mmCIF file of C-alpha atoms and ligand atoms in Angstrom:
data_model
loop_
_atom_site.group_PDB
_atom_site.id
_atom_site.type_symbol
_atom_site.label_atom_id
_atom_site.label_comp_id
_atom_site.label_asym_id
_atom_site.label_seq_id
_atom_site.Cartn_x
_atom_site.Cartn_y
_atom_site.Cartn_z
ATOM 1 C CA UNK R 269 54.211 113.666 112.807
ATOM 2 C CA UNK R 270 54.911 113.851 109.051
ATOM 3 C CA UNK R 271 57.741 116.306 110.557
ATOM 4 C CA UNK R 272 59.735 113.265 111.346
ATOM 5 C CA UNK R 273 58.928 110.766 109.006
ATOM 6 C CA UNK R 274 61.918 109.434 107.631
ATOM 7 C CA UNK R 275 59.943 106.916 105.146
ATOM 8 C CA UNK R 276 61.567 106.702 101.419
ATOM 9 C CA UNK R 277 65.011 107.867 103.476
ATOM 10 C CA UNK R 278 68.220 105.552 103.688
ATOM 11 C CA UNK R 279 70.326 106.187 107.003
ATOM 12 C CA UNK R 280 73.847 104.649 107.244
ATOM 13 C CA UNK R 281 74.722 104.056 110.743
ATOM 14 C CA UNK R 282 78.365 103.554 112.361
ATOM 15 C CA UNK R 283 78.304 101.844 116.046
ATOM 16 C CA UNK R 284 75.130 99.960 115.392
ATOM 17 C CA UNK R 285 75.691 96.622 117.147
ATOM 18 C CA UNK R 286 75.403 97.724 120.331
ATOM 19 C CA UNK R 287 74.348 100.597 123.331
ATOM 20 C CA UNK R 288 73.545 104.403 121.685
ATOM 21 C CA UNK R 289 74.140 103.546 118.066
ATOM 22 C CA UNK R 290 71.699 100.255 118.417
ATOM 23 C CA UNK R 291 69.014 102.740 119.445
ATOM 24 C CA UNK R 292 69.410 105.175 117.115
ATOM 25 C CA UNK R 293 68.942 102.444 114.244
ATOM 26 C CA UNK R 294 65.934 100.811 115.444
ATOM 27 C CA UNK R 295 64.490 104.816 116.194
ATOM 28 C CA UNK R 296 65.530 105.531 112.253
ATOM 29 C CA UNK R 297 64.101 102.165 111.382
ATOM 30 C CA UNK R 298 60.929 102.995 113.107
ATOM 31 C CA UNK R 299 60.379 106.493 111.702
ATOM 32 C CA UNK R 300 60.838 104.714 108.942
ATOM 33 C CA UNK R 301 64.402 104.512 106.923
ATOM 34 C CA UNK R 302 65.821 102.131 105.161
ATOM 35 C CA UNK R 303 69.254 101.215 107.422
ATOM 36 C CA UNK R 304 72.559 99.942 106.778
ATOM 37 C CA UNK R 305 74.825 99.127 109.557
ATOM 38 C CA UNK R 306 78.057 99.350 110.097
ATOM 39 C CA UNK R 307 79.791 96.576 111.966
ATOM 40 C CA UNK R 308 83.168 95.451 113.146
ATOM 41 C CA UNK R 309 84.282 92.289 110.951
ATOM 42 C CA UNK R 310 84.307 89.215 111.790
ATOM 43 C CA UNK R 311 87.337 87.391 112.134
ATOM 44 C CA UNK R 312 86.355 85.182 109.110
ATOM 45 C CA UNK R 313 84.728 87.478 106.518
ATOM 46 C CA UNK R 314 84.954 90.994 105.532
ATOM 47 C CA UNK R 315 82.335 90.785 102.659
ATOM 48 C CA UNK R 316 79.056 92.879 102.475
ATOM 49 C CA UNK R 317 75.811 90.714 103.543
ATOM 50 C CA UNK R 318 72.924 92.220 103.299
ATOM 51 C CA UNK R 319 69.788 90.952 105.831
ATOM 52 C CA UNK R 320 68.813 88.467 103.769
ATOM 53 C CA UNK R 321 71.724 86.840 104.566
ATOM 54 C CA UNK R 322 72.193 87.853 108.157
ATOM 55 C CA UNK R 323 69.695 85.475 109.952
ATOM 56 C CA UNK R 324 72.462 84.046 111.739
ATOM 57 C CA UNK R 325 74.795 86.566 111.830
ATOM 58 C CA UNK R 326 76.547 87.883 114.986
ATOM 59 C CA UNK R 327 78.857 90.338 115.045
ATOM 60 C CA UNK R 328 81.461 89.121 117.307
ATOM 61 C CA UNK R 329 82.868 92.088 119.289
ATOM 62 C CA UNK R 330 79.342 92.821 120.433
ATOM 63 C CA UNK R 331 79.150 91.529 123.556
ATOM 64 C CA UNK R 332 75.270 91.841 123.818
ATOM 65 C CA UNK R 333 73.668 91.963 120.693
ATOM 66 C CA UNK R 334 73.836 89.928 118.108
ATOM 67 C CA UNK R 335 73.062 90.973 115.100
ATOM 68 C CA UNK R 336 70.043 88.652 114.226
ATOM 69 C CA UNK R 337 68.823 90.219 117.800
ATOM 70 C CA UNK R 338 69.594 93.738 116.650
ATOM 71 C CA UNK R 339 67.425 92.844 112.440
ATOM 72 C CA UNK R 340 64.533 90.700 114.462
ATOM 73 C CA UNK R 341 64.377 93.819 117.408
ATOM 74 C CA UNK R 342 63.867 96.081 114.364
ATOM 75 C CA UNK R 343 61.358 93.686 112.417
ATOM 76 C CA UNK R 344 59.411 93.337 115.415
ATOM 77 C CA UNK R 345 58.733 96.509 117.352
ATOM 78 C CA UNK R 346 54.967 97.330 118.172
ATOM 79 C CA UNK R 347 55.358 101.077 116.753
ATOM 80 C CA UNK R 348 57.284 99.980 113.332
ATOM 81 C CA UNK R 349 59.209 100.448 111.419
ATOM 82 C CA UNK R 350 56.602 101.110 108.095
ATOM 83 C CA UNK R 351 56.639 97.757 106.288
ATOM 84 C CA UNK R 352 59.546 97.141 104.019
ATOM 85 C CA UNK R 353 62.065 98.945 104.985
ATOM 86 C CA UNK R 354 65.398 98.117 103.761
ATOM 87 C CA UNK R 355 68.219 96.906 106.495
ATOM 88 C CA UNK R 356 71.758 96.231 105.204
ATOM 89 C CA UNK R 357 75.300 95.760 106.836
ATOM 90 C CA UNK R 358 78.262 96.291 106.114
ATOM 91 C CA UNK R 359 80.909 95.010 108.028
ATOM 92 C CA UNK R 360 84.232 97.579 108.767
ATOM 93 C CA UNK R 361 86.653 98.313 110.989
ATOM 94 C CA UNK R 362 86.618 102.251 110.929
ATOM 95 C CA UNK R 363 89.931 102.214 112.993
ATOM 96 C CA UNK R 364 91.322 101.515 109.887
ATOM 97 C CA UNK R 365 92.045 104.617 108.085
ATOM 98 C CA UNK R 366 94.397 104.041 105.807
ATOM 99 C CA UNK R 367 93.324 100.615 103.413
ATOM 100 C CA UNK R 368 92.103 102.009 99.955
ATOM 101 C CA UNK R 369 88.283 102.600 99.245
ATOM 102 C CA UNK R 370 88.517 99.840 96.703
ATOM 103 C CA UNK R 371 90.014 96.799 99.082
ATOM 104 C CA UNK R 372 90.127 95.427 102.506
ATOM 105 C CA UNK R 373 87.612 96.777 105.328
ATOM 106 C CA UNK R 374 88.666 99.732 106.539
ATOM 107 C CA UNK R 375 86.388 103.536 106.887
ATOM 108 C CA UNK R 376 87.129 104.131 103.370
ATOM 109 C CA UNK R 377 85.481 101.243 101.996
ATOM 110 C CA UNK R 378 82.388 101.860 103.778
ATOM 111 C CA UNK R 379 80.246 104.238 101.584
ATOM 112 C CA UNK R 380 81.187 102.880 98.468
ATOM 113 C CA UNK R 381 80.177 99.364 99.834
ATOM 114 C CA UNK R 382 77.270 100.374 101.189
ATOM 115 C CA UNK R 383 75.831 102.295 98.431
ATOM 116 C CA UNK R 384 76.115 99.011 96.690
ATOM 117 C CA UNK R 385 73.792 97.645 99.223
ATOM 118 C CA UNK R 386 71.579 100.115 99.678
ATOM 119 C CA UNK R 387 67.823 100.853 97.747
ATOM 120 C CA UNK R 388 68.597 103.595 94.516
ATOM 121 C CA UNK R 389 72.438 104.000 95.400
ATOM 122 C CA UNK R 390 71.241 106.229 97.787
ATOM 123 C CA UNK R 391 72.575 107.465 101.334
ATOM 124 C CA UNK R 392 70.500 110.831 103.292
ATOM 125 C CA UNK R 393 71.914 110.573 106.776
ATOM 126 C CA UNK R 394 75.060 109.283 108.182
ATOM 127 C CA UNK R 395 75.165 108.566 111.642
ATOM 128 C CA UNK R 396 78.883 108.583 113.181
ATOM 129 C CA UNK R 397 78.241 106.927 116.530
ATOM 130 C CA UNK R 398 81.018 104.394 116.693
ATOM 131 C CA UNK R 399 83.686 105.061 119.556
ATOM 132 C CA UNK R 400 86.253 104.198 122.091
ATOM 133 C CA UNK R 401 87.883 105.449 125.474
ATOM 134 C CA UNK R 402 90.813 104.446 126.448
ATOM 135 C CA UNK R 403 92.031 105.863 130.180
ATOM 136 C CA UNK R 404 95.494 106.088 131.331
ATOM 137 C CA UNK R 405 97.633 108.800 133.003
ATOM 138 C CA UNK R 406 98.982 111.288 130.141
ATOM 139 C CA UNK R 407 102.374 111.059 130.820
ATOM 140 C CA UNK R 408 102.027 106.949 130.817
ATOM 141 C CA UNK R 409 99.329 107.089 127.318
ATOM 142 C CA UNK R 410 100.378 104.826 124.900
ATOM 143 C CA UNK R 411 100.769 106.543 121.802
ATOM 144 C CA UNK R 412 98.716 103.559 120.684
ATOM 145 C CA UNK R 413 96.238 104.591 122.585
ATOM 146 C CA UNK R 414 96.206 108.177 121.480
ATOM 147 C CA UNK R 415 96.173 106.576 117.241
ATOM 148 C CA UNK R 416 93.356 104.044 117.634
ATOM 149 C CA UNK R 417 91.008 106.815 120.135
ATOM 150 C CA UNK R 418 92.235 109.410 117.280
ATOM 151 C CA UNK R 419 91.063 107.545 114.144
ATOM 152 C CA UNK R 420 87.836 105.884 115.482
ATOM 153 C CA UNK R 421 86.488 108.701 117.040
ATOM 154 C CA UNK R 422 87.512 111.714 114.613
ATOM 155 C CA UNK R 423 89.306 110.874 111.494
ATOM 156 C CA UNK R 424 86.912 108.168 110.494
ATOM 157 C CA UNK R 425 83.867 110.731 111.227
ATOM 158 C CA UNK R 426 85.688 113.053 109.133
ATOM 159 C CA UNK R 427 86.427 110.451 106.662
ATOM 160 C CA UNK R 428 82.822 109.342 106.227
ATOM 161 C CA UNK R 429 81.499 112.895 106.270
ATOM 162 C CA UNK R 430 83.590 113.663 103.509
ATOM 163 C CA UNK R 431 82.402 110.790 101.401
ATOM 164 C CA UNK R 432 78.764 111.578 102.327
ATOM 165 C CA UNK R 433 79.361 115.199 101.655
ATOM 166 C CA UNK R 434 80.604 114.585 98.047
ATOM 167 C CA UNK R 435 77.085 112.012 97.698
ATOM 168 C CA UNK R 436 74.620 114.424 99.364
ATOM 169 C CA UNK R 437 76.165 118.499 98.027
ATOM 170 C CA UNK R 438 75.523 117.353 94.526
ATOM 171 C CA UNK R 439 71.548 116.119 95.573
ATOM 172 C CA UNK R 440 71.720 119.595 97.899
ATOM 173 C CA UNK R 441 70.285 117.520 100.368
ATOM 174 C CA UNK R 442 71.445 114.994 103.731
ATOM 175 C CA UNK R 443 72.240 114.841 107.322
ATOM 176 C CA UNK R 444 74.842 114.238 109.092
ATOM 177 C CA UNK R 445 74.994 113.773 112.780
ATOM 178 C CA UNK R 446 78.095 113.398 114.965
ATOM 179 C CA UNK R 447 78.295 111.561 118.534
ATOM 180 C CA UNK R 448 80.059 114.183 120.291
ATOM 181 C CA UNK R 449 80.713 113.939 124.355
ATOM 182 C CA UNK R 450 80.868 116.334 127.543
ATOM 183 C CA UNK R 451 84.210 115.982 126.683
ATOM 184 C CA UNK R 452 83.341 118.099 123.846
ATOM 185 C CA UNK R 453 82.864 121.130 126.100
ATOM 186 C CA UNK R 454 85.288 119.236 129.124
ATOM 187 C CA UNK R 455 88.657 118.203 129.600
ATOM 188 C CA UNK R 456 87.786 114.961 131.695
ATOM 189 C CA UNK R 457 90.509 113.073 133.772
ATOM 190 C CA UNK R 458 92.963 110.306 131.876
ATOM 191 C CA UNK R 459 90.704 110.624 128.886
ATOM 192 C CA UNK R 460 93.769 112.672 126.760
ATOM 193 C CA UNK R 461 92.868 111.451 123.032
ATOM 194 C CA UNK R 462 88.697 110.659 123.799
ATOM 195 C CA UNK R 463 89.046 114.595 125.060
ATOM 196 C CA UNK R 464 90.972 115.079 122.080
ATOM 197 C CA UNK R 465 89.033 113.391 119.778
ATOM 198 C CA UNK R 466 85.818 114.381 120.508
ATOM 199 C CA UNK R 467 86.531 118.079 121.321
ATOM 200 C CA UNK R 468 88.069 117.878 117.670
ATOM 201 C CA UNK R 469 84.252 116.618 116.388
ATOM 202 C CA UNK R 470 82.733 119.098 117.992
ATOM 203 C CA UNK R 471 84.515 121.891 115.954
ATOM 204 C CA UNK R 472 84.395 119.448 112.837
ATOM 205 C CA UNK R 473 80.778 119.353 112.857
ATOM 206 C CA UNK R 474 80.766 122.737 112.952
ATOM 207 C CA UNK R 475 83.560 123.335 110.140
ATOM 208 C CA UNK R 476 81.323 120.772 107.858
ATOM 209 C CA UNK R 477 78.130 122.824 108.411
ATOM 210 C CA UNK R 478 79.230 125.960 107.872
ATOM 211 C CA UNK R 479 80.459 125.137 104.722
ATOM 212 C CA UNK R 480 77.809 122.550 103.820
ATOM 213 C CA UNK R 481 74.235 124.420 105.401
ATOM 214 C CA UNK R 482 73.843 126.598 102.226
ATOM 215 C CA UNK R 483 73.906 123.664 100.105
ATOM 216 C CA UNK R 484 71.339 121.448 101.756
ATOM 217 C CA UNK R 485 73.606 119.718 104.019
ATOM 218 C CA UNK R 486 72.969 119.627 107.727
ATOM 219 C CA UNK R 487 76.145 118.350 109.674
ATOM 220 C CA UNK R 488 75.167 118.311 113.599
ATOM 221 C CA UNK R 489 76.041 116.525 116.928
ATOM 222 C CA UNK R 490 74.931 114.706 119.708
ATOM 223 C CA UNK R 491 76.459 114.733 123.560
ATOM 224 C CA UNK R 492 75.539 112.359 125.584
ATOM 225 C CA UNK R 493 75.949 112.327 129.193
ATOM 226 C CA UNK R 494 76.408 109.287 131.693
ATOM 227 C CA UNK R 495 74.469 106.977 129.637
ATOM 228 C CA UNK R 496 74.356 102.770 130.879
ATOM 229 C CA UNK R 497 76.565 101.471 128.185
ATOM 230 C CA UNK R 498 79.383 98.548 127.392
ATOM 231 C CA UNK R 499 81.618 101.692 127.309
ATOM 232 C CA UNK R 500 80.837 102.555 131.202
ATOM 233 C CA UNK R 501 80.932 98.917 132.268
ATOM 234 C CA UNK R 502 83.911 99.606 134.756
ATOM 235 C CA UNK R 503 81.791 102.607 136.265
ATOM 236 C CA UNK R 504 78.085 100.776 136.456
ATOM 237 C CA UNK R 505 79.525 98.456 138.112
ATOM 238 C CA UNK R 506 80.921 100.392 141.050
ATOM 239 C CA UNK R 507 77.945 100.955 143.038
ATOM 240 C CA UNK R 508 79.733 104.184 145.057
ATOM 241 C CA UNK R 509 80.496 105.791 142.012
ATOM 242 C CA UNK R 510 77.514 105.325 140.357
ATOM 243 C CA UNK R 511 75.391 106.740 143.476
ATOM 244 C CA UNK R 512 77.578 109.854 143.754
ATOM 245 C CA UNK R 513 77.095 110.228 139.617
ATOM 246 C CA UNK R 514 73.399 109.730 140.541
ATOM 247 C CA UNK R 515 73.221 112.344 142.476
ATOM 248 C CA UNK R 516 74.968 114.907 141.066
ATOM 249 C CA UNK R 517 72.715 114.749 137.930
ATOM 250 C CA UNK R 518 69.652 116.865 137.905
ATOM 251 C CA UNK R 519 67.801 113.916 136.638
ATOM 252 C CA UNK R 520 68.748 111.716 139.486
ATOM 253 C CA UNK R 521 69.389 109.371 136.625
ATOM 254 C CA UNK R 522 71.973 107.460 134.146
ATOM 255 C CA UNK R 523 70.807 107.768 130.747
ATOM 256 C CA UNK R 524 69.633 104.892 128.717
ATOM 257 C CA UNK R 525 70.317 104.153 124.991
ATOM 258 C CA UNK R 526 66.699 104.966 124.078
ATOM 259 C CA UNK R 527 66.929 108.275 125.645
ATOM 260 C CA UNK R 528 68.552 109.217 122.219
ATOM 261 C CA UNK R 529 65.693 108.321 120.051
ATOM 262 C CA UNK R 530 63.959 111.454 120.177
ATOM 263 C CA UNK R 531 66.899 113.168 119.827
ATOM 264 C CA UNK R 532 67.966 111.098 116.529
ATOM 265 C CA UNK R 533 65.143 111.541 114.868
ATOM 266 C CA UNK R 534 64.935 115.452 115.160
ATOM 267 C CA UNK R 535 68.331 115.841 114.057
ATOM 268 C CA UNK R 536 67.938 113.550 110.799
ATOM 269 C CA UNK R 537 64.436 114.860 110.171
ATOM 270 C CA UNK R 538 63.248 117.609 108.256
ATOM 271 C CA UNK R 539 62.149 118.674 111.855
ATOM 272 C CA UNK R 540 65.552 120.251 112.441
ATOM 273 C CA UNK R 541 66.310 121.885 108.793
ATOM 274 C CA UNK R 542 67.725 125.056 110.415
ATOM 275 C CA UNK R 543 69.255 123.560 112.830
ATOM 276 C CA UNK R 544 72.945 123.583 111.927
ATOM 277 C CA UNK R 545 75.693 122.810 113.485
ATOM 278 C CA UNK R 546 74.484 122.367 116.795
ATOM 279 C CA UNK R 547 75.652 119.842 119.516
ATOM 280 C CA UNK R 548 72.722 118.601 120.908
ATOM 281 C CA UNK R 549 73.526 118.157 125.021
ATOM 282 C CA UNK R 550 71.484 115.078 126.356
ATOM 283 C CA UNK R 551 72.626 114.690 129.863
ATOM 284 C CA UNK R 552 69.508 114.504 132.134
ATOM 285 C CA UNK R 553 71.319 117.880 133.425
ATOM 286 C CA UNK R 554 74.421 117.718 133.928
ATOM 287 C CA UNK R 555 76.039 120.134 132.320
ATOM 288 C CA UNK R 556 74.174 122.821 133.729
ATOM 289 C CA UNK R 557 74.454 121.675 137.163
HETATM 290 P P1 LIG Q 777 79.500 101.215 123.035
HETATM 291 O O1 LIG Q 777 80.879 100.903 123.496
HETATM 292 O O2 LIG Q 777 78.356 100.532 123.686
HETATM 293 O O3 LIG Q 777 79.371 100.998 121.453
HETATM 294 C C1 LIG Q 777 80.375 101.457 120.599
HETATM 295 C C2 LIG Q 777 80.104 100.932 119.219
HETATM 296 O O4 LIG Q 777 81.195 101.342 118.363
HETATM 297 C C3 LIG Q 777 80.018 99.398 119.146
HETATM 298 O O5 LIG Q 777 78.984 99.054 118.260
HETATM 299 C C4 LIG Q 777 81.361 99.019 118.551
HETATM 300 O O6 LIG Q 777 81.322 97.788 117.832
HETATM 301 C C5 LIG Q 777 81.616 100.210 117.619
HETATM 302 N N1 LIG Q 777 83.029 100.332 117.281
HETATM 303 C C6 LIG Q 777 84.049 100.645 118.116
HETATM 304 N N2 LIG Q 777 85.216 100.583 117.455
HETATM 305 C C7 LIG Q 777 84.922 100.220 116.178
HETATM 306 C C8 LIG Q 777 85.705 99.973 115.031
HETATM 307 N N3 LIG Q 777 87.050 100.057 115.052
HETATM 308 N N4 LIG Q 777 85.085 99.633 113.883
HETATM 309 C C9 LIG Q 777 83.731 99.526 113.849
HETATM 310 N N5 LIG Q 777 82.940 99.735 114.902
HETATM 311 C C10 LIG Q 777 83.527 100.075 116.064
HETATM 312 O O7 LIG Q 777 79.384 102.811 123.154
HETATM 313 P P2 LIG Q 777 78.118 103.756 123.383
HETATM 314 O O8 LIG Q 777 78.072 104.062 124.823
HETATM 315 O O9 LIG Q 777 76.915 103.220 122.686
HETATM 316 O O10 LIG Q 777 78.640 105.087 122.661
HETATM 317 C C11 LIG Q 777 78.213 105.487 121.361
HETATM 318 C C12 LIG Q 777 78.841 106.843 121.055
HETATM 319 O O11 LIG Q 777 78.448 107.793 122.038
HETATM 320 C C13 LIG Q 777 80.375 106.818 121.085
HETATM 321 O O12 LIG Q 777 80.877 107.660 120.078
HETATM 322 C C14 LIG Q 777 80.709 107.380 122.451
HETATM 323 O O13 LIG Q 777 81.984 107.978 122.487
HETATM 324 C C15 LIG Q 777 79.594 108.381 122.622
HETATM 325 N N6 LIG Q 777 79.351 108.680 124.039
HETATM 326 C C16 LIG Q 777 78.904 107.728 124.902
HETATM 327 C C17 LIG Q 777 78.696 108.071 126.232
HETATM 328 C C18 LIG Q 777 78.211 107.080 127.245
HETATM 329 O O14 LIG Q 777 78.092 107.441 128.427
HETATM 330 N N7 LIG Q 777 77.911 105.833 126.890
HETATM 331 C C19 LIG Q 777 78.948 109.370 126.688
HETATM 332 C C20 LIG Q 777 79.405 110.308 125.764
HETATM 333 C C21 LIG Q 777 79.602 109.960 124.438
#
C-alpha cells in the first residue's frame, strides 16, 4: 500500500465543494495529503481562510455541501486520513482569467495564495476538476457561453498547470491530473465549447507531459462517464433518459463520485510514475460499448 501513500504530500484541488472533485479530496486526504481547496467566493469575501477558520464556512454556490460538511467528512472518515493532515482553502473564481496574480480572485491568484497557505510552501499535485456545461444549439450559442465553458474548463487548467509546472520542474518532481470527458474522444450534441474545451485538455495534458515527463513531472487525465452529479441534474431527473443511459452502459450503472477514488489516487501516486499522459476512461463501459 506504501505504493499509494500520499503522506508528507500537499494536493491542491480545483472543484472541491462538490460531486467528483469532493471525492477526490477526501480520497487524497485519506491516502494521506495535506489539501487545499479551491472554492468559488463568496459574495462577501475573497480572502484566504485556512480550516481553522472555516468551521462555519459554506461555500455558497454549492448547493450540497457545505464546506464545514466537506472539512468534518474529511476529519471523520473510518479509513483516515493519517492524523494531521493539513486542509486549506482558498477561495477563486477560475472563470476569471484575466485579474493579476497579485489582486482580486481570479485562476491566477490561486497558486501563489495557496502556497501561502499551505505546509513548507509546497504544492505536489494539482487536481483541475472544476467545470461547466452549458447546452444550446450551435448556431443559437451565446458567445458567452462559448468564453465562460472556454476559460473554466481549459484556460484555467492550462493556467494552473503552468504555475505548478514552474513550482514542481525545478523540484523535478509533481502531478498533475486533468478532468477530461467522453467529450474528449466525442463530439456530443449542443455541448460546442464543453466539446471544445475538454477535447482541447485532452491534447493539453498530453502537450504538458511530453514536455514535462523527463523532468519528473507527470501531467495526466481523467474521463468520466455518466457519473450522478449537480452537473447532470436535468438528466437524473428524467427517469426515461436515465433508464435508456442505464442500459446502454455495460455496467448497468451511473457512476458515483467515489468511483473516482481509486482512480485519483493512482494517478497522483508514485503508483503511476510511468504513466504519462494518459486519459484515464472511467465509464462503467461505455466507451467500448
Ligand atoms: P459539479 O457541477 O458537481 O462540480 C463542479 C465544481 O466546479 C463545483 O465545485 C463548482 O463550484 C466548481 N466550479 C465551477 N465553476 C467554477 C468557477 N468559476 N470557479 C471555481 N470553481 C468552479 O461537476 P462534477 O460532475 O463533479 O464534475 C467534475 C469534473 O468532471 C468537471 O470538470 C466535469 O466537466 C467533469 N466531468 C463530469 C462528468 C459527469 O458526468 N458528472 C462527466 C464527464 C466529465
Amino acid at each position: 500500500m506504501e505504493l499509494f501513500s500520499l503522506e508528507g504530500k500537499t494536493a491542491l484541488i480545483t472543484g472541491a465543494s462538490r460531486g467528483i472533485g469532493r471525492a477526490c479530496a477526501i480520497a487524497l486526504a485519506q491516502a494521506g495529503a495535506n489539501i487545499c481547496l479551491v472554492l468559488r467566493p463568496p459574495s462577501d469575501s475573497t480572502q484566504d481562510i485556512t480550516s481553522a477558520d472555516l468551521k462555519d464556512g459554506e461555500d455558497p454556490y454549492s448547493s450540497v455541501i457545505p464546506t464545514s460538511a466537506l472539512l468534518s467528512a474529511i476529519s471523520s472518515t473510518s479509513t483516515g486520513p493519517a492524523k494531521g493532515i493539513h486542509v486549506s482553502v482558498v477561495y477563486a473564481d477560475i472563470s476569471d482569467t484575466t485579474s493579476p496574480a497579485d489582486s482580486g480572485s481570479g485562476v491566477k491568484s490561486v497558486f501563489p495564495r495557496a502556497l501561502k497557505v499551505v505546509p513548507a510552501e509546497q504544492i505536489d499535485i494539482l487536481v483541475n476538476c472544476a467545470g461547466i456545461q452549458r447546452r444550446a444549439p450551435s448556431v443559437e450559442f451565446p458567445e458567452s457561453f462559448w468564453d465562460d465553458v472556454l476559460n473554466t474548463n481549459l484556460k484555467s487548467p492550462f493556467l494552473l498547470a503552468q504555475a505548478a509546472g514552474k513550482h514542481m520542474l525545478p523540484r523535478q518532481s509533481g502531478k498533475i491530473i486533468n478532468f477530461c470527458s467522453l467529450l474528449t474522444f466525442q463530439g456530443g450534441l449542443t455541448v460546442p465549447a464543453y466539446a471544445a474545451s475538454k477535447g482541447g485538455l485532452g491534447q493539453l495534458t498530453k502537450a504538458l507531459s511530453n514536455e514535462w515527463s523527463s523532468q519528473g513531472v507527470q501531467v495526466n487525465g481523467i474521463a468520466p462517464g455518466y457519473i450522478a452529479t449537480d452537473m447532470n441534474e436535468a438528466l437524473l431527473n428524467n427517469p426515461a433518459r436515465l433508464q435508456q443511459l442505464n442500459d446502454r452502459i455495460p455496467a448497468q450503472r451511473w457512476g458515483t463520485p467515489g468511483d473516482f477514488a481509486g482512480p485519483i489516487l493512482f494517478l497522483a501516486s508514485q503508483a503511476s510514475n510511468y504513466v504519462c499522459g494518459e486519459v484515464l476512461v472511467v465509464d462503467g463501459g461505455w466507451m467500448g460499448r
